[in-house]
Amino acid sequence: MSEVPERILVVGPSWVGDMVMAQSLFKTLKRHNGAAVIDVMGPRWSLPILARMPEVRHALTLDTSHGQFGLKARWQLARQLRGKYDRAIVLPRSWKSALVPFLAGIPRRTGFLGEQRYVVLTERRTLDRKVLDQTVKRFVSLGLPVEDGMPPSEIPVPSLERDPDNLASLVTTLGLSSAPRIGMMPGAEYGPAKQWPLTHYHALAARLVAKGYDVIVLGGPKDVEAGEVIAEGQQGVFNLCGKTRLADAVDLLGSCEQVVTNDSGLMHVAAATGVRIHAIYGSSSPAYTPPLTTDATIHTLALSCSPCFERKCPLGHTDCLNKLSVERIAASM
């Protein structure tokens, strides 16, 4: 008997790392019904990442600014989606995130309880944080029957497609050499309590360049100054922060031998390219949001005050990162 092509709308998360981890849900849905059609609603920045996920047919965007409710825009999008889906899975826990599937009249709407979502969801799941102790487990569980998803018995890892033609173009445009590459991602949108000191990154880059590597520093426009600190006075260190698109980062990271990264969205992007990861954790926990790959080394001091999950160190010293030595990272590479 042929599979029925269930039409599924997933309301995606708002963070880069979370959107990458959501691919584990998309893969799970495809494994259970290979004929399923999956469309994902997300922020405009997520389009290039979703385009690298073969499980996703279309990416939909909502034309609202960050933090805006945008009732008119949600209503207009919902009208366009009427009759097009059999099921919706809402990953964020906010009330407004479930509004488009509700207004579109999608008959089955699944999500976790939160912000009084009794009307907008038809299948409301209780979030057991002890059983579903990782973000990716929570995402995958929403695509499974309750009895199979607490916790999920299997979690497929994200794997973003790479574009070799785009990589070749980037190498030429950015003036990169043919030397083996190490990637560095010094940013963390959440805050400084997740950022290894830039002086440590600079010292590690110097060691790697001395061994014959090129070092590419990746990040957004906010990370340009950080990249300059790491690259200062060093031939073979390329500050690419603010010079590449998110899709470019996928191809560049996939071309690296290894990457050194804070717990950030780009860490999850790197993990999904298959590159070896050195992930640095300070205020956050590798137990909650680990890089989803078997080829990763986790670096954390596990101090008595961490993880605190604060944006800035509440004790004022950030020892969880400052005391994580360059020598330790270098010895593991």
PDB file of N, CA, C and O in Angstrom, residues 51 58 61 64 87 90 95 97 116 145 160 178 198:
ATOM      1  N   ALA A  51      16.921  25.863   2.861  1.00  0.00           N
ATOM      2  CA  ALA A  51      17.188  25.454   1.484  1.00  0.00           C
ATOM      3  C   ALA A  51      18.225  24.339   1.415  1.00  0.00           C
ATOM      4  O   ALA A  51      18.312  23.625   0.410  1.00  0.00           O
ATOM      5  N   HIS A  58       9.076  23.736   1.010  1.00  0.00           N
ATOM      6  CA  HIS A  58       9.028  25.191   0.902  1.00  0.00           C
ATOM      7  C   HIS A  58       9.312  25.808   2.269  1.00  0.00           C
ATOM      8  O   HIS A  58       8.932  25.254   3.308  1.00  0.00           O
ATOM      9  N   THR A  61       7.812  32.659   5.079  1.00  0.00           N
ATOM     10  CA  THR A  61       8.210  33.707   6.004  1.00  0.00           C
ATOM     11  C   THR A  61       7.007  34.567   6.373  1.00  0.00           C
ATOM     12  O   THR A  61       6.051  34.708   5.606  1.00  0.00           O
ATOM     13  N   THR A  64       6.892  40.255   9.533  1.00  0.00           N
ATOM     14  CA  THR A  64       6.775  41.083  10.729  1.00  0.00           C
ATOM     15  C   THR A  64       8.169  41.321  11.278  1.00  0.00           C
ATOM     16  O   THR A  64       9.061  40.493  11.124  1.00  0.00           O
ATOM     17  N   ARG A  87      -1.708  18.823   8.966  1.00  0.00           N
ATOM     18  CA  ARG A  87      -1.200  18.881  10.333  1.00  0.00           C
ATOM     19  C   ARG A  87      -0.216  20.032  10.470  1.00  0.00           C
ATOM     20  O   ARG A  87       0.496  20.368   9.527  1.00  0.00           O
ATOM     21  N   VAL A  90       3.992  23.046  16.041  1.00  0.00           N
ATOM     22  CA  VAL A  90       4.434  24.376  16.462  1.00  0.00           C
ATOM     23  C   VAL A  90       5.575  24.204  17.463  1.00  0.00           C
ATOM     24  O   VAL A  90       5.344  23.772  18.602  1.00  0.00           O
ATOM     25  N   TRP A  95       2.148  31.950  22.336  1.00  0.00           N
ATOM     26  CA  TRP A  95       0.773  31.925  21.834  1.00  0.00           C
ATOM     27  C   TRP A  95       0.728  32.370  20.380  1.00  0.00           C
ATOM     28  O   TRP A  95       0.081  31.742  19.542  1.00  0.00           O
ATOM     29  N   SER A  97       2.906  32.166  18.074  1.00  0.00           N
ATOM     30  CA  SER A  97       3.509  31.242  17.112  1.00  0.00           C
ATOM     31  C   SER A  97       2.507  30.211  16.605  1.00  0.00           C
ATOM     32  O   SER A  97       2.675  29.654  15.519  1.00  0.00           O
ATOM     33  N   GLN A 116      -1.230  29.805  27.679  1.00  0.00           N
ATOM     34  CA  GLN A 116      -2.672  29.595  27.525  1.00  0.00           C
ATOM     35  C   GLN A 116      -3.071  29.255  26.087  1.00  0.00           C
ATOM     36  O   GLN A 116      -3.973  29.860  25.505  1.00  0.00           O
ATOM     37  N   PRO A 145       3.870  10.034  18.096  1.00  0.00           N
ATOM     38  CA  PRO A 145       2.809   9.795  19.078  1.00  0.00           C
ATOM     39  C   PRO A 145       3.373   9.924  20.487  1.00  0.00           C
ATOM     40  O   PRO A 145       4.567   9.665  20.715  1.00  0.00           O
ATOM     41  N   LEU A 160      23.342  19.244   6.734  1.00  0.00           N
ATOM     42  CA  LEU A 160      23.059  20.268   5.737  1.00  0.00           C
ATOM     43  C   LEU A 160      23.811  19.970   4.440  1.00  0.00           C
ATOM     44  O   LEU A 160      24.982  19.576   4.464  1.00  0.00           O
ATOM     45  N   SER A 178      45.107  27.397  -0.555  1.00  0.00           N
ATOM     46  CA  SER A 178      44.813  25.965  -0.591  1.00  0.00           C
ATOM     47  C   SER A 178      45.270  25.243   0.667  1.00  0.00           C
ATOM     48  O   SER A 178      45.181  24.025   0.758  1.00  0.00           O
ATOM     49  N   LEU A 198      38.705  36.603  23.534  1.00  0.00           N
ATOM     50  CA  LEU A 198      39.288  36.809  22.213  1.00  0.00           C
ATOM     51  C   LEU A 198      40.810  36.663  22.241  1.00  0.00           C
ATOM     52  O   LEU A 198      41.420  36.240  21.256  1.00  0.00           O
TER      53      LEU A 198
END
